[in-house]
Amino acid sequence: MKARSLESPGKRAQADRRIYLVSMVLPLALCAAPAQAQLRVASPDGRNEATVEIRERRLYYSVRRDGRALLLPSLLGFELQGAPPLRDGLRLVDTTRSAVDETWTQPWGEVARVRDHHNELRVSVAEAAPPGRRFAVVLRVFNDGVGFRYELPEQPGLRDFAITDELTEFALADDARAWWIPSNRPRLDRSEMLYSSSPVSVIDSVQTPLTLETRDGSTFIVIHEANLVDYARMNLRGARMENRTLHAALAPYADGIKVRGRTPFVTPWRTIQLADRATDLVPAVLGLNLNPPSVIANTSWIKPMKYVGIWWGMHLGAMTWSSGPKHGATTANAKRYIDFAAANGLGGVLVEGWNLGWDGDWIQNRNAFSFTQAYPDYDLREVARYAHAKGVKLIVHNETSGGIENYERQLDSAFALYQSLGLDAVKSGYVADLTSEGHSHHGQYMIRHYRRVIETAAKYGIMLDVHEPIHDTGERRTYPNMMTREGARGQEYNAWGGEGGNPPEHETILFFTRLLAGPMDFTPGIFDILLERGTGRARRPEEPRPRTTLAKQLALYVVLYSPLQMAADLPENYAHQPAFQFIRDVAVDWDTTRVLDGKIGDYVVVARRERNGPTWFIGAITDEAGRTFDIPLSFLTPGRHYVAEIYADGPGANWLTNPLPVSISQRAVTAASRLRLVLAPGGGQAIRIRPAR
Ligand code: NOJ
Ligand code: CA
């Protein structure tokens, strides 16, 4: 038995509380262990337990909660190009154990402080026959779930390798209900589909996070991954109705290889978040705890903010990205948006379509984008100077359309230019299924690219908002400049998408699925719900538009977490709108998050307290059904007097025929008060609870 610290000095410096680690080596006694030998590791509260075992010389893991099997023995291993699979003829070599309990502070987030409390078991195995290749599986069991990853140590029999298939299984014990989006549809929108729900046994091929509810409703399971750095993204493939086993399905290179590597090598963590109630899934910190601490020492320049943008006008067709009479990104227009942001205390202005490359088919012409040269009617330096003078940050747009080599060639010079102009935020975009080099949008090639962009951005002091991104695997812990991303169907679909816009239930599903991975740049805040002003006419019922009430648009600022939160509508649509005060007031950085009520696909009620302040916000949203909630305010500080500023659906409001009425009222409240929230069909409610003066 020996004691050692597994943590890097940086991690130790961040930790507020550090407990010891104990590692136990159970060496060769177990080499000759009977085939049934099971190795177990439990969560600190003892409820979750992971087991590793060798059966018929193959390695399996399983997961139980409160003694009930959730994942049955599930295979581990790899298929490799030009070598036998790393799967068969295995024997146990040794095991080590350790434990961690520390609390770390986020520079920004859904919660300020995160506790990493887990027990770890590392199981090393080797092929019994030559070449005797070795690998290990490391499991960490937390009170909120399990993470495991593979380690491939440096060894003569395994140097350079090419993974053709990761054999990891998730053999669900129960035909749980799943909420999912497909992963095998070649469409231009990647993760931008509407969610479906079905028993897991009929799943074909889906993306993660995959949220599951056991049939008895007692357990929620979320399968995802963490710390995806130099690997392919994991999707999940079903067994086509044969059973309930999901298989890891890695996104490929153009030549079909999934991952290229060289030992020593570690994979991303496969994560299985567990909770008794859907509402306990948020805030989701399992993946953050499985990422290394920040490598950015001084994070003071990284600041959450609200922003407006030359953006919705293009999606409505009132402006263009390309040059011409409707060009949105003109110097004068940018100054108008900067003035609006400054006048309303919004931190940033996004300008899309400022750079050369948008004329013609900008998806086909992706290698023509310049990231430094502006259209003649947009004076980048002058706009940067003006924004700076007004105390507003300019968010520079970089659409790549998947022209990765074109972007990488310009990355350093572009980011250096932005830095020299004092511009410290970039919104990037990857509208393409395959890169111009033919690789999957989610494969190792792109994972490496996204990481290169994050690192380069950190070097030049740039915050990132990535659209058409790789899914969030907790990068923000290590690189807090990686702030937010899209990676789901956002508001833009309400301008031009099919199905008449996102259905009223959409955001109540996003909250329990996509948002468990991390923040989302959904871009809430459309006030002209009928889209009359941007387009000059009301939409016909079958045409897309936001299928929400106006009060629900406000509630989304609290429900759908993002450290960069857009006020998405045209500035003129906020004029003379008393409800706009909520967008001015709402916080973008949180100390505490509490989900007060929620049901996947039906409704969500969340309370969050602002970082470094006493003010609370509540956001409540519902699907197409009207609902009433009775909310105790017991989370407020006892004995303190507060004022609740309430933005509720007005009389007769409903998303379909009357989405605009908002009733704004104030009420004195304390921790002993209860609020009755009445939500219209497709409606919502937004509340600011500030200390009484
Ligand atoms: C898709 C992004 O999601 C959207 O925000 C952007 O305006 C367009 N691409 C153009 O880059
Ligand atoms: Ca998009």
XYZ file of C-alpha atoms and ligand atoms in Angstrom:
705
model
C 0.000 0.000 0.000
C 1.344 3.439 -0.824
C 0.056 6.975 -0.703
C 0.535 9.419 -3.550
C -0.987 12.468 -5.108
C -2.369 12.122 -8.592
C -3.072 15.779 -9.096
C -1.050 18.361 -10.966
C 0.250 21.404 -9.060
C -2.220 23.599 -10.969
C -5.128 21.524 -9.840
C -3.888 21.595 -6.288
C -3.611 25.360 -6.362
C -7.224 25.593 -7.503
C -8.566 23.238 -4.927
C -10.119 24.835 -1.895
C -10.126 21.611 -0.003
C -7.811 18.746 -0.662
C -8.120 15.313 0.717
C -5.545 12.586 0.465
C -5.393 9.877 -2.114
C -4.735 6.298 -1.391
C -3.604 3.958 -4.057
C -3.659 0.259 -3.541
C -1.918 -2.147 -5.800
C -3.309 -5.642 -5.827
C -0.780 -7.182 -8.029
C -0.158 -10.614 -9.105
C -2.408 -12.340 -6.646
C -5.208 -11.424 -9.004
C -3.439 -12.491 -12.178
C -4.513 -15.969 -11.599
C -7.911 -14.866 -10.330
C -10.856 -16.991 -11.389
C -12.644 -15.808 -14.499
C -15.576 -14.575 -12.421
C -13.508 -12.214 -10.234
C -15.293 -8.914 -10.036
C -13.695 -5.638 -9.073
C -16.045 -3.064 -7.635
C -15.854 0.654 -6.917
C -18.659 2.622 -5.291
C -19.540 6.317 -5.118
C -18.773 8.196 -1.890
C -22.446 7.899 -0.835
C -22.382 4.185 -1.658
C -25.378 4.367 -4.021
C -23.616 3.985 -7.377
C -21.372 1.047 -8.030
C -19.308 0.103 -11.059
C -17.966 -3.400 -11.577
C -15.211 -4.613 -13.882
C -14.759 -8.276 -14.689
C -13.195 -10.628 -17.198
C -15.622 -13.086 -18.748
C -14.388 -15.610 -21.253
C -11.192 -13.580 -21.396
C -12.954 -10.387 -22.476
C -13.271 -7.267 -20.325
C -16.694 -5.990 -19.225
C -18.010 -3.234 -16.940
C -21.436 -2.815 -15.383
C -23.216 -0.179 -13.293
C -25.676 -0.515 -10.410
C -27.519 2.071 -8.336
C -28.981 1.184 -4.948
C -28.203 -2.433 -5.816
C -30.277 -2.353 -8.999
C -28.564 -3.103 -12.304
C -28.685 -0.170 -14.739
C -25.996 -1.295 -17.164
C -25.507 -5.043 -17.547
C -22.031 -6.370 -18.329
C -20.929 -4.276 -21.302
C -17.936 -5.024 -23.517
C -14.762 -2.913 -23.561
C -12.058 -2.895 -26.228
C -11.014 -1.797 -29.731
C -10.719 -2.988 -33.280
C -7.517 -1.871 -34.941
C -6.330 -1.614 -38.516
C -3.737 -4.214 -39.426
C -3.682 -5.831 -35.988
C -5.931 -8.199 -34.042
C -8.639 -6.523 -31.954
C -7.622 -5.389 -28.483
C -10.373 -7.424 -26.863
C -9.613 -11.152 -26.593
C -7.576 -13.451 -24.429
C -7.241 -10.923 -21.614
C -5.962 -11.459 -18.103
C -5.974 -9.115 -15.162
C -2.585 -7.549 -14.377
C -3.233 -5.198 -11.480
C -5.575 -2.681 -9.944
C -5.065 0.608 -8.155
C -7.521 2.681 -6.174
C -7.666 6.306 -5.140
C -10.144 8.858 -3.827
C -10.591 12.610 -4.278
C -12.663 15.208 -2.470
C -12.023 18.765 -3.503
C -14.039 21.813 -4.377
C -12.982 24.153 -7.161
C -14.266 27.521 -8.321
C -15.334 28.280 -11.882
C -14.357 31.610 -13.441
C -17.959 31.743 -14.700
C -20.749 29.218 -14.914
C -24.133 27.866 -13.920
C -22.750 27.495 -10.402
C -19.714 29.142 -8.839
C -18.324 26.163 -6.953
C -18.079 22.530 -8.000
C -17.316 19.581 -5.760
C -15.267 16.753 -7.247
C -15.869 13.836 -4.911
C -15.191 10.403 -6.304
C -13.573 7.010 -5.872
C -11.338 5.708 -8.614
C -10.450 2.194 -9.701
C -7.839 1.523 -12.377
C -7.832 -1.984 -13.823
C -4.897 -3.026 -16.006
C -5.238 -6.001 -18.320
C -3.003 -7.718 -20.855
C -3.300 -10.334 -23.557
C -2.279 -13.682 -22.083
C -0.586 -14.703 -25.349
C 2.105 -12.806 -27.271
C 2.414 -9.963 -28.101
C 0.774 -9.461 -24.691
C -0.542 -6.005 -25.456
C -1.683 -4.083 -22.381
C -4.327 -1.480 -21.652
C -6.171 -0.159 -18.622
C -9.661 1.044 -17.891
C -9.983 3.770 -15.271
C -13.334 4.251 -13.549
C -14.364 7.195 -11.396
C -17.583 6.833 -9.460
C -19.284 9.985 -8.199
C -22.600 10.481 -6.397
C -23.926 11.870 -9.704
C -22.615 9.155 -11.996
C -19.742 7.198 -13.449
C -16.933 8.074 -15.839
C -14.503 5.640 -17.412
C -11.761 5.829 -19.999
C -9.098 3.701 -21.594
C -5.375 4.154 -21.160
C -3.024 2.599 -23.707
C 0.474 2.612 -22.202
C 3.634 2.836 -24.284
C 4.749 -0.704 -25.185
C 6.637 -2.542 -27.928
C 3.554 -4.402 -29.162
C 1.411 -1.265 -29.476
C 2.988 1.907 -30.884
C 1.299 3.732 -33.756
C -2.245 2.509 -34.161
C -5.436 3.216 -36.099
C -8.751 2.476 -34.393
C -11.380 1.194 -36.818
C -13.993 0.671 -34.086
C -14.287 1.339 -30.370
C -16.110 -1.684 -28.954
C -17.517 0.012 -25.848
C -21.083 -1.037 -25.104
C -23.818 0.377 -22.904
C -26.047 -2.646 -22.218
C -29.114 -1.111 -20.629
C -30.911 -3.336 -18.156
C -34.224 -1.605 -18.753
C -36.015 -0.636 -21.952
C -35.756 2.959 -20.781
C -37.400 5.851 -22.576
C -34.848 7.884 -24.507
C -34.859 11.460 -25.820
C -32.621 11.668 -28.848
C -31.577 13.238 -32.116
C -30.235 11.011 -34.909
C -26.544 10.887 -35.795
C -26.683 9.230 -39.188
C -28.634 11.696 -41.298
C -26.419 13.588 -43.696
C -28.043 17.009 -43.510
C -26.655 20.465 -43.438
C -27.715 21.040 -39.873
C -25.723 18.350 -38.000
C -27.051 18.516 -34.437
C -29.887 20.836 -35.423
C -32.787 18.392 -35.424
C -35.950 18.140 -33.380
C -35.872 15.576 -30.586
C -37.719 12.273 -30.642
C -38.558 10.058 -27.739
C -38.807 6.256 -27.829
C -37.855 3.115 -25.931
C -34.119 2.609 -26.145
C -34.629 -0.747 -27.878
C -35.766 0.936 -31.097
C -32.896 3.403 -31.294
C -30.968 3.280 -34.525
C -28.138 5.790 -34.317
C -28.176 8.799 -32.000
C -26.073 11.640 -30.659
C -25.079 12.268 -27.079
C -25.921 13.470 -24.488
C -28.577 10.757 -24.622
C -31.085 11.139 -21.781
C -32.938 8.033 -20.582
C -35.679 7.471 -18.002
C -36.207 3.964 -16.641
C -39.677 2.577 -17.248
C -40.619 2.884 -13.585
C -39.540 6.544 -13.629
C -37.146 6.014 -10.722
C -33.836 6.722 -12.446
C -32.520 9.103 -15.089
C -29.412 8.100 -17.042
C -27.448 10.366 -19.365
C -24.768 8.882 -21.614
C -22.177 11.322 -22.931
C -18.429 11.898 -22.991
C -15.900 14.233 -21.360
C -12.516 15.697 -22.243
C -12.585 14.980 -25.980
C -9.178 16.282 -27.062
C -7.578 14.071 -29.710
C -10.103 11.433 -30.619
C -13.306 11.096 -32.654
C -16.641 12.113 -31.239
C -18.779 9.294 -29.883
C -22.267 8.681 -31.187
C -24.368 5.661 -30.140
C -25.590 2.903 -32.394
C -28.473 0.666 -31.446
C -28.757 -3.021 -32.131
C -31.778 -2.580 -34.400
C -34.484 -3.885 -32.087
C -32.498 -6.952 -31.145
C -31.721 -5.823 -27.645
C -31.088 -2.805 -25.468
C -27.359 -2.566 -26.025
C -25.976 0.672 -27.402
C -22.560 0.690 -29.061
C -20.020 3.492 -29.296
C -19.934 4.722 -32.903
C -17.013 7.017 -33.678
C -17.165 9.645 -36.421
C -14.684 8.794 -39.214
C -11.946 10.335 -41.295
C -12.517 10.460 -45.061
C -10.738 7.074 -45.335
C -12.978 5.421 -42.744
C -10.402 5.268 -39.928
C -11.856 6.498 -36.655
C -8.810 7.474 -34.584
C -5.093 7.661 -35.257
C -2.754 7.656 -32.289
C 0.467 6.565 -30.709
C 0.989 5.167 -27.243
C 0.971 6.396 -24.520
C -2.612 7.402 -25.210
C -5.800 8.068 -23.261
C -9.321 8.193 -24.651
C -12.027 10.663 -23.630
C -14.149 9.672 -20.641
C -17.402 7.862 -21.328
C -19.874 9.322 -18.829
C -23.043 7.937 -17.303
C -24.798 10.630 -15.284
C -27.354 9.278 -12.789
C -30.201 10.970 -10.902
C -33.453 10.056 -9.161
C -35.369 12.915 -10.770
C -34.975 14.774 -14.047
C -34.689 17.991 -12.052
C -31.599 16.602 -10.297
C -29.725 16.367 -13.620
C -29.049 20.141 -13.530
C -26.519 21.598 -12.864
C -24.577 18.823 -14.611
C -20.952 18.871 -13.406
C -19.832 15.252 -13.930
C -18.154 16.090 -17.242
C -16.491 19.223 -15.844
C -14.969 17.171 -13.039
C -13.472 14.851 -15.661
C -11.651 17.681 -17.441
C -8.284 19.108 -16.360
C -8.241 22.458 -14.513
C -7.807 25.726 -16.364
C -4.537 26.274 -18.164
C -5.312 29.995 -18.452
C -3.769 31.543 -15.358
C -5.358 34.974 -15.622
C -9.005 34.659 -16.604
C -9.987 38.225 -15.704
C -10.473 39.140 -19.384
C -13.011 36.350 -19.884
C -16.384 37.890 -19.145
C -19.934 36.670 -19.650
C -22.120 39.228 -21.408
C -25.315 39.897 -23.287
C -25.079 40.960 -26.894
C -27.071 42.128 -29.893
C -26.117 41.510 -33.472
C -26.425 42.210 -37.156
C -27.859 38.752 -37.524
C -31.656 38.226 -37.292
C -32.134 40.612 -40.210
C -30.235 38.170 -42.431
C -32.186 35.175 -41.199
C -35.424 37.033 -41.955
C -34.184 37.990 -45.407
C -34.346 41.728 -44.646
C -30.543 42.038 -44.832
C -27.808 40.035 -46.549
C -24.434 38.663 -45.502
C -23.277 39.307 -49.067
C -22.551 42.705 -50.591
C -25.315 44.732 -52.238
C -28.127 47.095 -51.335
C -29.252 45.026 -48.332
C -25.755 44.372 -46.950
C -26.176 44.239 -43.161
C -22.583 44.749 -42.054
C -22.079 48.388 -42.923
C -20.120 50.781 -40.754
C -23.240 52.874 -40.151
C -25.347 49.866 -39.216
C -22.690 48.536 -36.855
C -22.533 51.930 -35.130
C -26.325 51.907 -34.751
C -26.150 48.506 -33.019
C -23.235 49.676 -30.855
C -25.249 52.725 -29.793
C -28.179 50.476 -28.941
C -26.017 48.106 -26.887
C -24.365 50.991 -25.028
C -27.708 52.646 -24.283
C -29.135 49.422 -22.860
C -26.184 48.084 -20.914
C -25.637 45.135 -23.259
C -21.976 44.154 -23.438
C -21.440 43.157 -27.047
C -22.349 43.518 -30.720
C -21.998 40.668 -33.203
C -21.468 41.628 -36.841
C -21.961 38.904 -39.459
C -21.173 39.306 -43.138
C -18.376 41.873 -42.589
C -15.629 39.910 -44.344
C -15.015 39.020 -47.979
C -16.339 35.660 -49.144
C -20.111 35.813 -48.782
C -20.952 36.606 -52.403
C -22.258 33.706 -54.459
C -22.737 30.307 -52.833
C -20.818 30.749 -49.611
C -21.129 27.077 -48.730
C -19.584 25.957 -52.030
C -17.040 28.798 -52.041
C -15.830 28.057 -48.566
C -12.180 28.355 -49.349
C -12.725 31.925 -50.528
C -13.475 33.362 -47.083
C -11.036 35.983 -45.838
C -10.931 36.500 -42.086
C -9.028 39.759 -42.237
C -10.376 41.676 -45.234
C -13.632 43.569 -44.871
C -16.180 44.593 -47.490
C -15.574 48.185 -48.663
C -18.662 49.482 -46.833
C -17.430 48.109 -43.499
C -14.498 49.855 -41.840
C -13.336 47.285 -39.305
C -10.877 49.652 -37.612
C -13.387 52.444 -37.317
C -16.079 50.132 -35.955
C -13.578 48.681 -33.467
C -12.589 52.190 -32.370
C -16.227 53.245 -32.020
C -17.162 50.141 -30.021
C -14.218 50.668 -27.706
C -15.141 54.311 -27.153
C -18.672 53.242 -26.217
C -17.507 50.475 -23.883
C -18.996 47.767 -26.087
C -17.240 44.594 -27.261
C -17.344 43.690 -30.919
C -17.928 39.981 -31.605
C -16.117 39.141 -34.839
C -17.829 36.555 -37.023
C -15.795 33.771 -38.696
C -17.954 31.481 -40.869
C -15.760 28.720 -42.300
C -18.430 26.625 -44.090
C -16.135 23.723 -43.261
C -13.167 25.096 -45.221
C -10.817 24.063 -42.462
C -7.452 24.430 -44.173
C -8.495 27.867 -45.410
C -9.367 28.897 -41.856
C -6.290 27.373 -40.252
C -4.019 29.146 -42.747
C -5.423 32.471 -41.612
C -6.007 31.732 -37.951
C -2.910 33.315 -36.458
C -2.938 36.422 -38.603
C -6.680 36.918 -38.115
C -6.608 36.519 -34.341
C -3.497 38.712 -34.127
C -5.337 41.404 -36.097
C -8.381 41.199 -33.813
C -6.162 41.408 -30.752
C -4.362 44.452 -32.139
C -7.753 46.138 -32.564
C -8.809 45.244 -29.014
C -11.373 42.690 -30.224
C -11.603 39.766 -27.828
C -14.621 37.712 -28.927
C -15.202 35.548 -32.009
C -18.318 33.713 -33.131
C -17.251 30.963 -35.517
C -19.381 28.758 -37.761
C -19.065 25.426 -39.559
C -22.035 25.139 -41.891
C -21.068 21.876 -43.640
C -21.527 18.142 -43.135
C -18.076 17.220 -44.333
C -14.988 19.391 -44.306
C -13.624 20.474 -47.678
C -11.071 17.678 -47.107
C -13.912 15.100 -46.893
C -13.689 14.313 -43.171
C -16.679 13.946 -40.864
C -17.768 17.131 -39.134
C -17.328 15.237 -35.850
C -14.230 13.138 -36.500
C -10.735 13.362 -35.024
C -9.662 15.740 -37.796
C -12.278 18.248 -36.636
C -11.696 17.602 -32.924
C -8.063 18.537 -33.488
C -9.150 21.617 -35.436
C -11.582 22.843 -32.787
C -8.901 22.376 -30.131
C -6.358 24.277 -32.249
C -8.814 27.165 -32.519
C -9.450 27.189 -28.761
C -5.715 27.209 -28.034
C -4.989 29.907 -30.610
C -7.862 31.998 -29.270
C -6.484 31.650 -25.737
C -3.075 32.775 -26.998
C -4.559 35.957 -28.480
C -6.972 36.622 -25.620
C -10.145 35.724 -27.515
C -13.431 34.323 -26.168
C -15.265 31.825 -28.384
C -18.871 31.171 -29.351
C -18.862 28.249 -31.808
C -21.778 27.413 -34.098
C -22.057 23.991 -35.741
C -19.537 22.900 -33.107
C -18.414 19.571 -31.843
C -20.587 18.670 -28.868
C -19.508 20.115 -25.531
C -17.406 17.730 -23.454
C -16.411 20.200 -20.739
C -13.617 22.049 -22.593
C -14.553 25.203 -20.695
C -12.946 23.936 -17.522
C -9.491 23.784 -19.123
C -10.060 26.678 -21.531
C -12.556 29.106 -19.979
C -12.318 31.207 -23.176
C -14.391 28.413 -24.836
C -17.581 30.000 -23.609
C -20.610 28.865 -25.489
C -21.687 27.062 -28.612
C -24.717 26.107 -30.628
C -24.884 22.355 -31.380
C -28.665 22.076 -31.333
C -31.650 23.545 -33.076
C -31.771 27.165 -31.990
C -33.891 30.225 -32.613
C -32.652 30.597 -36.218
C -35.030 27.777 -37.227
C -37.932 30.009 -36.242
C -36.976 32.320 -39.106
C -36.640 29.776 -41.901
C -36.757 26.188 -40.608
C -39.284 23.544 -41.521
C -42.205 22.399 -39.396
C -43.336 26.005 -38.874
C -40.536 26.692 -36.408
C -39.502 24.844 -33.258
C -42.524 23.274 -31.539
C -43.564 24.640 -28.115
C -42.070 21.649 -26.300
C -38.628 22.068 -27.885
C -36.857 24.058 -25.168
C -38.302 21.844 -22.412
C -36.422 18.942 -24.058
C -33.227 20.903 -24.770
C -32.937 21.695 -21.066
C -32.746 17.988 -20.142
C -30.650 16.846 -23.125
C -28.326 19.191 -25.056
C -27.904 21.646 -22.182
C -26.580 18.862 -19.916
C -23.421 18.973 -22.043
C -22.879 22.689 -21.480
C -24.002 26.205 -22.364
C -25.928 26.879 -25.565
C -26.068 29.994 -27.725
C -29.786 29.530 -28.438
C -30.263 33.260 -29.061
C -33.529 34.012 -27.222
C -35.433 37.279 -27.078
C -37.524 37.562 -30.240
C -40.265 40.095 -29.417
C -41.786 40.435 -32.890
C -43.089 36.892 -32.568
C -45.281 37.188 -35.667
C -42.250 38.389 -37.640
C -44.215 41.275 -39.092
C -41.640 44.020 -38.947
C -38.531 42.351 -40.309
C -40.375 40.965 -43.293
C -43.092 43.584 -43.666
C -45.963 41.119 -43.340
C -47.421 38.652 -40.847
C -46.574 35.035 -41.488
C -49.156 32.502 -42.536
C -49.870 29.854 -39.874
C -47.803 27.194 -41.607
C -44.788 29.472 -42.025
C -42.007 29.394 -39.435
C -42.002 31.779 -36.510
C -41.283 31.417 -32.798
C -43.965 29.124 -31.379
C -43.846 30.768 -27.971
C -45.394 33.666 -26.150
C -43.299 36.768 -25.567
C -43.045 36.012 -21.824
C -41.537 32.628 -22.709
C -38.840 34.367 -24.771
C -37.882 36.205 -21.566
C -37.934 33.044 -19.457
C -35.441 31.401 -21.847
C -32.698 33.761 -20.563
C -32.895 31.983 -17.213
C -33.764 28.471 -18.434
C -31.240 28.003 -21.277
C -27.867 28.783 -19.749
C -25.241 30.627 -21.778
C -22.475 32.965 -20.607
C -22.910 34.838 -23.912
C -26.608 35.500 -24.181
C -28.045 37.246 -27.213
C -30.914 39.685 -27.425
C -31.666 38.257 -30.828
C -34.322 40.549 -32.281
C -33.821 43.697 -34.355
C -33.130 46.664 -32.038
C -36.184 48.468 -33.406
C -38.373 45.630 -32.132
C -37.318 46.407 -28.555
C -38.279 50.088 -28.777
C -41.145 51.066 -26.458
C -41.345 47.545 -25.063
C -41.541 47.585 -21.256
C -40.737 43.856 -21.221
C -37.273 44.655 -22.623
C -36.352 45.781 -19.096
C -36.051 42.111 -18.135
C -33.378 41.541 -20.801
C -31.499 44.622 -19.538
C -31.652 43.257 -15.981
C -31.123 39.515 -16.324
C -27.769 38.139 -15.140
C -25.492 35.993 -17.314
C -23.273 34.514 -14.613
C -24.581 32.437 -11.732
C -23.602 31.536 -8.219
C -26.361 29.000 -7.673
C -28.783 27.070 -9.861
C -31.853 25.232 -8.554
C -34.323 23.388 -10.737
C -37.606 23.828 -8.873
C -39.765 21.674 -11.112
C -39.600 20.006 -14.493
C -40.668 17.185 -16.744
C -38.823 16.367 -19.959
C -40.812 17.643 -22.914
C -43.447 19.334 -20.735
C -42.149 22.131 -18.510
C -39.178 23.560 -16.574
C -39.011 25.972 -13.617
C -35.486 27.141 -12.673
C -34.214 29.603 -10.074
C -30.710 31.027 -10.306
C -28.877 33.522 -8.104
C -26.525 35.940 -9.814
C -22.802 35.635 -9.169
C -21.539 38.074 -6.523
C -24.975 39.480 -5.775
C -28.203 38.833 -3.888
C -30.633 38.926 -6.828
C -32.456 35.793 -7.932
C -34.114 35.086 -11.254
C -36.792 32.519 -12.042
C -37.532 31.211 -15.516
C -40.536 28.982 -16.164
C -41.492 27.539 -19.547
C -44.169 25.148 -20.740
C -44.984 23.189 -23.893
C -48.290 23.588 -25.763
C -50.249 23.055 -22.510
C -51.043 25.933 -20.160
C -49.854 25.209 -16.588
C -49.903 26.689 -13.103
C -47.091 26.319 -10.548
C -47.082 27.135 -6.866
C -43.478 27.993 -6.022
C -42.186 28.421 -2.446
C -39.412 31.038 -2.295
C -37.618 29.246 0.512
C -34.319 29.628 -1.356
C -34.291 33.369 -0.501
C -32.320 34.580 2.528
C -34.611 34.295 5.585
C -35.576 37.619 7.154
C -34.659 39.631 4.074
C -37.236 41.668 2.146
C -37.330 41.386 -1.613
C -39.329 42.722 -4.539
C -40.403 40.240 -7.210
C -40.634 41.836 -10.672
C -42.898 39.507 -12.593
C -43.187 39.210 -16.387
C -46.138 36.863 -16.946
C -48.239 35.827 -19.923
C -50.976 38.479 -20.231
C -54.723 37.830 -20.322
C -55.708 35.567 -23.207
C -52.103 34.941 -24.249
C -51.211 31.748 -26.092
C -48.446 30.940 -28.554
C -50.760 30.239 -31.482
C -53.190 33.123 -31.792
C -52.150 35.705 -29.217
C -48.459 35.443 -28.290
C -47.695 39.075 -27.405
C -49.536 40.059 -24.165
C -47.203 40.340 -21.167
C -48.362 41.418 -17.704
C -45.647 43.157 -15.704
C -46.238 43.468 -11.964
C -44.331 43.778 -8.702
C -44.836 42.037 -5.378
C -43.088 42.243 -2.015
C -41.812 38.768 -1.063
C -39.703 36.990 1.552
C -38.382 33.470 1.956
C -41.759 32.574 3.460
C -43.716 33.658 0.344
C -45.081 31.480 -2.417
C -45.614 32.599 -5.989
C -48.361 31.300 -8.214
C -47.049 31.140 -11.779
C -49.725 30.914 -14.470
C -48.271 29.969 -17.866
C -50.248 30.210 -21.105
C -50.167 27.428 -23.707
C -46.662 27.694 -25.213
C -45.982 30.315 -22.569
C -43.573 31.190 -19.833
C -42.787 33.500 -16.985
C -39.664 35.452 -16.052
C -39.120 36.875 -12.574
C -36.414 39.027 -11.058
C -36.313 38.932 -7.249
C -34.167 41.787 -5.939
C -33.642 43.006 -2.383
C -36.139 45.729 -1.402
C -34.461 49.102 -1.120
C -25.438 29.251 -38.877
C -25.335 29.885 -37.528
O -25.987 29.097 -36.568
C -25.937 31.259 -37.617
O -25.976 31.863 -36.347
C -25.172 32.087 -38.611
O -25.816 33.330 -38.763
C -25.107 31.394 -39.972
N -24.682 30.049 -39.838
C -24.150 32.096 -40.913
O -22.830 31.895 -40.491
Ca -26.633 26.801 -36.804
